[in-house]
mmCIF file of C-alpha atoms in Angstrom:
data_model
loop_
_atom_site.group_PDB
_atom_site.id
_atom_site.type_symbol
_atom_site.label_atom_id
_atom_site.label_comp_id
_atom_site.label_asym_id
_atom_site.label_seq_id
_atom_site.Cartn_x
_atom_site.Cartn_y
_atom_site.Cartn_z
ATOM 1 C CA MET K 1 17.486 19.609 -23.587
ATOM 2 C CA ASN K 2 19.862 19.827 -20.963
ATOM 3 C CA ALA K 3 19.044 23.513 -19.780
ATOM 4 C CA ILE K 4 15.441 22.580 -19.908
ATOM 5 C CA ALA K 5 15.869 19.304 -17.734
ATOM 6 C CA SER K 6 17.937 21.453 -15.043
ATOM 7 C CA GLN K 7 15.387 24.195 -14.702
ATOM 8 C CA ILE K 8 12.971 21.474 -14.326
ATOM 9 C CA ASP K 9 15.381 19.539 -11.611
ATOM 10 C CA ALA K 10 15.905 22.983 -10.070
ATOM 11 C CA ALA K 11 12.374 23.768 -9.416
ATOM 12 C CA ALA K 12 11.717 20.079 -8.142
ATOM 13 C CA THR K 13 14.232 21.223 -5.113
ATOM 14 C CA ARG K 14 12.243 24.456 -4.253
ATOM 15 C CA LEU K 15 9.138 21.717 -3.711
ATOM 16 C CA PRO K 16 8.299 20.451 -0.162
ATOM 17 C CA VAL K 17 8.797 17.049 0.729
ATOM 18 C CA LEU K 18 7.077 15.858 4.161
ATOM 19 C CA VAL K 19 8.952 13.009 6.331
ATOM 20 C CA ILE K 20 6.435 11.057 8.606
ATOM 21 C CA ASP K 21 8.261 9.319 11.697
ATOM 22 C CA ASP K 22 7.941 9.092 15.281
ATOM 23 C CA HIS K 23 12.007 8.480 15.455
ATOM 24 C CA PRO K 24 14.039 11.383 15.873
ATOM 25 C CA ILE K 25 16.979 10.239 14.855
ATOM 26 C CA VAL K 26 15.468 8.857 11.833
ATOM 27 C CA LEU K 27 13.634 12.549 10.963
ATOM 28 C CA GLN K 28 17.569 13.871 11.103
ATOM 29 C CA GLY K 29 18.701 11.088 8.789
ATOM 30 C CA CYS K 30 16.262 11.504 6.386
ATOM 31 C CA ARG K 31 16.696 15.559 6.212
ATOM 32 C CA ARG K 32 20.225 15.131 5.684
ATOM 33 C CA VAL K 33 19.809 13.012 3.184
ATOM 34 C CA LEU K 34 17.171 15.297 1.278
ATOM 35 C CA GLU K 35 19.591 17.854 2.311
ATOM 36 C CA ASP K 36 22.046 16.012 0.022
ATOM 37 C CA ALA K 37 19.712 16.029 -2.693
ATOM 38 C CA GLY K 38 18.955 20.053 -2.752
ATOM 39 C CA VAL K 39 15.320 19.606 -1.226
ATOM 40 C CA GLU K 40 14.824 23.193 0.100
ATOM 41 C CA THR K 41 11.739 22.931 2.278
ATOM 42 C CA ILE K 42 11.565 19.610 4.280
ATOM 43 C CA ALA K 43 8.604 19.480 6.521
ATOM 44 C CA GLU K 44 8.391 16.821 9.125
ATOM 45 C CA ALA K 45 5.795 15.222 11.671
ATOM 46 C CA THR K 46 6.225 12.896 14.054
ATOM 47 C CA THR K 47 2.472 10.979 14.202
ATOM 48 C CA VAL K 48 -0.275 9.849 11.756
ATOM 49 C CA VAL K 49 -2.711 12.668 12.455
ATOM 50 C CA GLY K 50 -0.171 15.695 12.455
ATOM 51 C CA GLY K 51 1.431 14.421 9.111
ATOM 52 C CA TYR K 52 -1.961 14.086 7.278
ATOM 53 C CA ARG K 53 -2.521 17.769 8.745
ATOM 54 C CA ILE K 54 0.697 19.143 7.679
ATOM 55 C CA PHE K 55 0.307 17.226 4.033
ATOM 56 C CA HIS K 56 -3.204 19.119 3.555
ATOM 57 C CA ARG K 57 -1.613 22.180 3.975
ATOM 58 C CA LEU K 58 1.575 22.140 2.331
ATOM 59 C CA ARG K 59 0.001 19.129 -0.364
ATOM 60 C CA PRO K 60 3.848 18.493 -1.136
ATOM 61 C CA PRO K 61 4.128 16.041 -4.152
ATOM 62 C CA VAL K 62 6.494 13.694 -2.072
ATOM 63 C CA VAL K 63 6.352 12.227 1.363
ATOM 64 C CA ILE K 64 8.892 9.936 3.147
ATOM 65 C CA CYS K 65 6.701 8.045 5.944
ATOM 66 C CA ASP K 66 7.135 5.242 8.277
ATOM 67 C CA LEU K 67 4.478 2.109 8.522
ATOM 68 C CA THR K 68 4.958 1.658 12.520
ATOM 69 C CA PHE K 69 3.944 4.317 14.834
ATOM 70 C CA GLN K 70 3.845 4.032 18.570
ATOM 71 C CA GLY K 71 0.545 3.153 19.666
ATOM 72 C CA SER K 72 -0.747 2.455 16.236
ATOM 73 C CA GLY K 73 0.595 -0.318 14.796
ATOM 74 C CA LEU K 74 0.763 -0.006 11.105
ATOM 75 C CA ALA K 75 -1.241 3.343 10.505
ATOM 76 C CA GLY K 76 1.114 4.036 7.945
ATOM 77 C CA LEU K 77 -1.061 1.992 5.592
ATOM 78 C CA GLY K 78 -4.169 3.838 6.009
ATOM 79 C CA LEU K 79 -2.246 7.272 5.838
ATOM 80 C CA ILE K 80 -1.032 6.566 2.739
ATOM 81 C CA ARG K 81 -4.736 5.278 1.200
ATOM 82 C CA ARG K 82 -5.746 8.569 2.603
ATOM 83 C CA ILE K 83 -3.271 10.735 1.072
ATOM 84 C CA ARG K 84 -4.005 9.249 -2.018
ATOM 85 C CA ALA K 85 -7.481 9.089 -2.194
ATOM 86 C CA VAL K 86 -7.314 13.069 -2.159
ATOM 87 C CA ALA K 87 -4.172 13.886 -4.080
ATOM 88 C CA PRO K 88 -3.396 10.757 -6.259
ATOM 89 C CA ASP K 89 -0.244 12.353 -7.944
ATOM 90 C CA THR K 90 1.517 12.362 -4.414
ATOM 91 C CA ARG K 91 4.465 10.590 -4.682
ATOM 92 C CA ILE K 92 5.114 7.986 -1.338
ATOM 93 C CA LEU K 93 7.927 6.483 -0.158
ATOM 94 C CA VAL K 94 7.851 4.379 2.582
ATOM 95 C CA PHE K 95 11.071 4.116 4.741
ATOM 96 C CA SER K 96 10.243 1.602 7.107
ATOM 97 C CA MET K 97 12.165 -1.392 9.414
ATOM 98 C CA HIS K 98 9.707 -3.995 7.948
ATOM 99 C CA ASN K 99 11.346 -6.409 5.382
ATOM 100 C CA ASP K 100 7.976 -8.772 5.111
ATOM 101 C CA PRO K 101 7.095 -8.982 1.433
ATOM 102 C CA VAL K 102 3.569 -9.058 2.689
ATOM 103 C CA ILE K 103 3.953 -5.916 4.526
ATOM 104 C CA VAL K 104 5.877 -4.492 1.535
ATOM 105 C CA ALA K 105 3.094 -5.537 -1.207
ATOM 106 C CA ARG K 106 0.336 -3.949 1.188
ATOM 107 C CA ALA K 107 2.466 -0.363 0.681
ATOM 108 C CA LEU K 108 2.620 -0.830 -2.787
ATOM 109 C CA GLU K 109 -0.940 -1.370 -3.070
ATOM 110 C CA ALA K 110 -1.906 1.203 -0.757
ATOM 111 C CA GLY K 111 -0.025 3.396 -3.128
ATOM 112 C CA ALA K 112 3.292 3.911 -2.254
ATOM 113 C CA LEU K 113 5.998 3.776 -5.253
ATOM 114 C CA GLY K 114 9.164 3.182 -3.560
ATOM 115 C CA TYR K 115 10.223 1.015 -0.225
ATOM 116 C CA VAL K 116 13.157 1.371 1.339
ATOM 117 C CA LEU K 117 14.372 -0.276 4.736
ATOM 118 C CA LYS K 118 15.774 1.457 7.455
ATOM 119 C CA ASP K 119 18.702 -1.075 8.147
ATOM 120 C CA HIS K 120 20.264 0.023 4.966
ATOM 121 C CA ALA K 121 22.739 3.127 3.822
ATOM 122 C CA SER K 122 21.580 6.515 3.713
ATOM 123 C CA ALA K 123 22.872 6.140 -0.078
ATOM 124 C CA GLU K 124 19.947 3.967 -1.023
ATOM 125 C CA LEU K 125 17.648 6.377 0.454
ATOM 126 C CA PHE K 126 18.923 9.017 -1.977
ATOM 127 C CA GLU K 127 18.969 6.793 -4.775
ATOM 128 C CA ALA K 128 15.272 5.858 -4.002
ATOM 129 C CA PHE K 129 14.284 9.535 -3.060
ATOM 130 C CA GLY K 130 15.804 10.802 -6.413
ATOM 131 C CA LYS K 131 13.671 7.681 -8.350
ATOM 132 C CA VAL K 132 10.228 8.410 -6.727
ATOM 133 C CA ARG K 133 10.451 12.377 -6.828
ATOM 134 C CA HIS K 134 10.465 11.658 -10.650
ATOM 135 C CA GLY K 135 7.455 9.074 -10.749
ATOM 136 C CA GLU K 136 9.726 6.121 -11.032
ATOM 137 C CA VAL K 137 9.097 2.681 -8.939
ATOM 138 C CA TYR K 138 11.839 2.112 -6.218
ATOM 139 C CA LEU K 139 12.585 -1.443 -4.856
ATOM 140 C CA ASP K 140 16.021 -3.281 -3.941
ATOM 141 C CA ARG K 141 16.311 -6.397 -5.796
ATOM 142 C CA ARG K 142 15.744 -8.532 -3.049
ATOM 143 C CA LEU K 143 12.522 -7.233 -2.226
ATOM 144 C CA ALA K 144 11.250 -6.624 -5.533
ATOM 145 C CA THR K 145 11.916 -10.436 -5.859
ATOM 146 C CA GLU K 146 9.806 -11.499 -2.956
ATOM 147 C CA VAL K 147 7.123 -9.331 -3.648
ATOM 148 C CA ALA K 148 6.746 -10.654 -7.646
ATOM 149 C CA MET K 149 6.955 -14.570 -5.912
ATOM 150 C CA LEU K 150 4.234 -13.477 -3.340
ATOM 151 C CA ARG K 151 2.527 -12.622 -5.814
ATOM 152 C CA ALA K 152 2.685 -15.096 -7.980
ATOM 153 C CA ASP K 153 2.170 -17.737 -4.968
ATOM 154 C CA ALA K 154 -1.557 -14.938 -4.707
ATOM 155 C CA ARG K 155 -2.214 -15.960 -8.194
ATOM 156 C CA ARG K 156 -2.297 -19.380 -7.606
ATOM 157 C CA THR K 157 -4.320 -19.757 -4.351
ATOM 158 C CA PRO K 158 -8.024 -21.355 -4.488
ATOM 159 C CA GLU K 159 -9.481 -18.145 -4.480
ATOM 160 C CA SER K 160 -8.180 -16.850 -7.897
ATOM 161 C CA GLN K 161 -10.240 -19.460 -9.449
ATOM 162 C CA LEU K 162 -13.108 -17.754 -8.979
ATOM 163 C CA THR K 163 -14.996 -15.891 -11.517
ATOM 164 C CA PRO K 164 -15.867 -11.919 -11.018
ATOM 165 C CA ARG K 165 -19.291 -12.548 -9.770
ATOM 166 C CA GLU K 166 -18.314 -15.126 -7.089
ATOM 167 C CA GLN K 167 -15.624 -13.301 -5.896
ATOM 168 C CA GLN K 168 -18.288 -10.494 -5.080
ATOM 169 C CA ILE K 169 -20.151 -12.998 -3.386
ATOM 170 C CA LEU K 170 -17.592 -14.356 -1.790
ATOM 171 C CA ALA K 171 -16.751 -10.914 -0.414
ATOM 172 C CA ARG K 172 -20.464 -10.060 0.721
ATOM 173 C CA LEU K 173 -20.534 -13.269 2.661
ATOM 174 C CA ALA K 174 -17.606 -12.224 4.822
ATOM 175 C CA GLN K 175 -19.321 -9.640 5.480
ATOM 176 C CA GLY K 176 -22.158 -11.801 7.106
ATOM 177 C CA ARG K 177 -24.659 -10.956 4.164
ATOM 178 C CA SER K 178 -28.096 -13.565 3.682
ATOM 179 C CA TYR K 179 -28.361 -15.029 0.049
ATOM 180 C CA GLY K 180 -31.040 -12.887 -0.460
ATOM 181 C CA ALA K 181 -29.603 -9.480 0.645
ATOM 182 C CA ILE K 182 -26.592 -10.529 -1.841
ATOM 183 C CA ALA K 183 -29.194 -11.195 -4.663
ATOM 184 C CA ALA K 184 -30.348 -7.481 -3.733
ATOM 185 C CA ASP K 185 -27.146 -6.216 -4.000
ATOM 186 C CA LEU K 186 -26.018 -7.507 -7.235
ATOM 187 C CA SER K 187 -29.116 -7.446 -8.590
ATOM 188 C CA VAL K 188 -29.564 -10.971 -9.440
ATOM 189 C CA SER K 189 -32.249 -13.917 -8.565
ATOM 190 C CA TYR K 190 -31.679 -15.863 -4.983
ATOM 191 C CA LYS K 191 -31.263 -18.523 -7.180
ATOM 192 C CA THR K 192 -27.893 -17.101 -8.707
ATOM 193 C CA VAL K 193 -26.625 -16.733 -5.508
ATOM 194 C CA THR K 194 -27.274 -20.540 -4.169
ATOM 195 C CA ASN K 195 -25.697 -21.790 -7.318
ATOM 196 C CA ALA K 196 -22.743 -19.685 -7.231
ATOM 197 C CA CYS K 197 -22.392 -20.865 -3.739
ATOM 198 C CA SER K 198 -22.404 -24.399 -4.760
ATOM 199 C CA GLN K 199 -20.017 -23.697 -7.176
ATOM 200 C CA MET K 200 -17.269 -21.981 -5.053
ATOM 201 C CA ARG K 201 -17.758 -24.659 -2.440
ATOM 202 C CA GLN K 202 -16.764 -27.340 -5.180
ATOM 203 C CA LYS K 203 -13.591 -25.183 -6.370
ATOM 204 C CA LEU K 204 -12.615 -23.973 -2.912
ATOM 205 C CA GLY K 205 -12.855 -27.806 -1.545
ATOM 206 C CA VAL K 206 -15.378 -27.091 1.180
ATOM 207 C CA ARG K 207 -18.838 -28.974 2.005
ATOM 208 C CA THR K 208 -21.069 -26.572 4.354
ATOM 209 C CA LEU K 209 -22.072 -22.892 3.867
ATOM 210 C CA ALA K 210 -20.140 -22.545 7.122
ATOM 211 C CA GLU K 211 -16.883 -23.308 5.812
ATOM 212 C CA LEU K 212 -17.745 -21.013 2.480
ATOM 213 C CA ILE K 213 -18.217 -17.963 5.161
ATOM 214 C CA HIS K 214 -15.214 -19.434 6.812
ATOM 215 C CA VAL K 215 -13.214 -18.819 3.721
ATOM 216 C CA ALA K 216 -14.600 -15.872 2.883
ATOM 217 C CA VAL K 217 -13.312 -14.140 5.901
ATOM 218 C CA THR K 218 -10.070 -15.338 6.090
ATOM 219 C CA HIS K 219 -9.629 -14.382 2.189
ATOM 220 C CA ALA K 220 -10.952 -11.090 2.939
ATOM 221 C CA GLN K 221 -8.623 -10.503 5.851
ATOM 222 C CA ARG K 222 -6.161 -11.308 3.756
ATOM 223 C CA GLN K 223 -6.896 -8.631 1.158
ATOM 224 C CA GLY K 224 -6.556 -6.186 4.283
#
């Protein structure tokens, strides 16, 4: 069994790993960690567009990427979603300066399997890469706790009281859809939509349609 496991690990070291970050020093640090982990082929990119092109050409099983790129904000989130859309089995490790649990949660929801902060020791990146490469989730204890608390708080929001149908209607209100258009979208009657909106106003503590639409837009923005 150990011999088989060793063969599998040896094969894994020959597979390419792609690192996407616009800081040369970070790329150098990642390369050293990956070389220590026995990775033989390391590809690098400094932009989201370049990273996706290299990914599309090499199809590496593991990608390490930042979230923030100069002039592009949190473009890494979109990159993660795009990679996972075309290759769902790709294992993505985020290496970022952002320690905000909201951003960490968004990265995980986009499809990242692990998250490491750049101000932590390289030994943690080494450990995280080892876990993610084998399909395991990696978060340090503090981040894991903060993300868990954030999700627990999200479950207690007023919107969490809504039924799936009400949530569908709320999402369409945020898009500016009329009652009639929403009814057509969901194949329900106009009256069903108006009744649902009345129920939502009560549950969310708002009095008018304008206030309900404001809540819908705010909720949609939080969802990203």
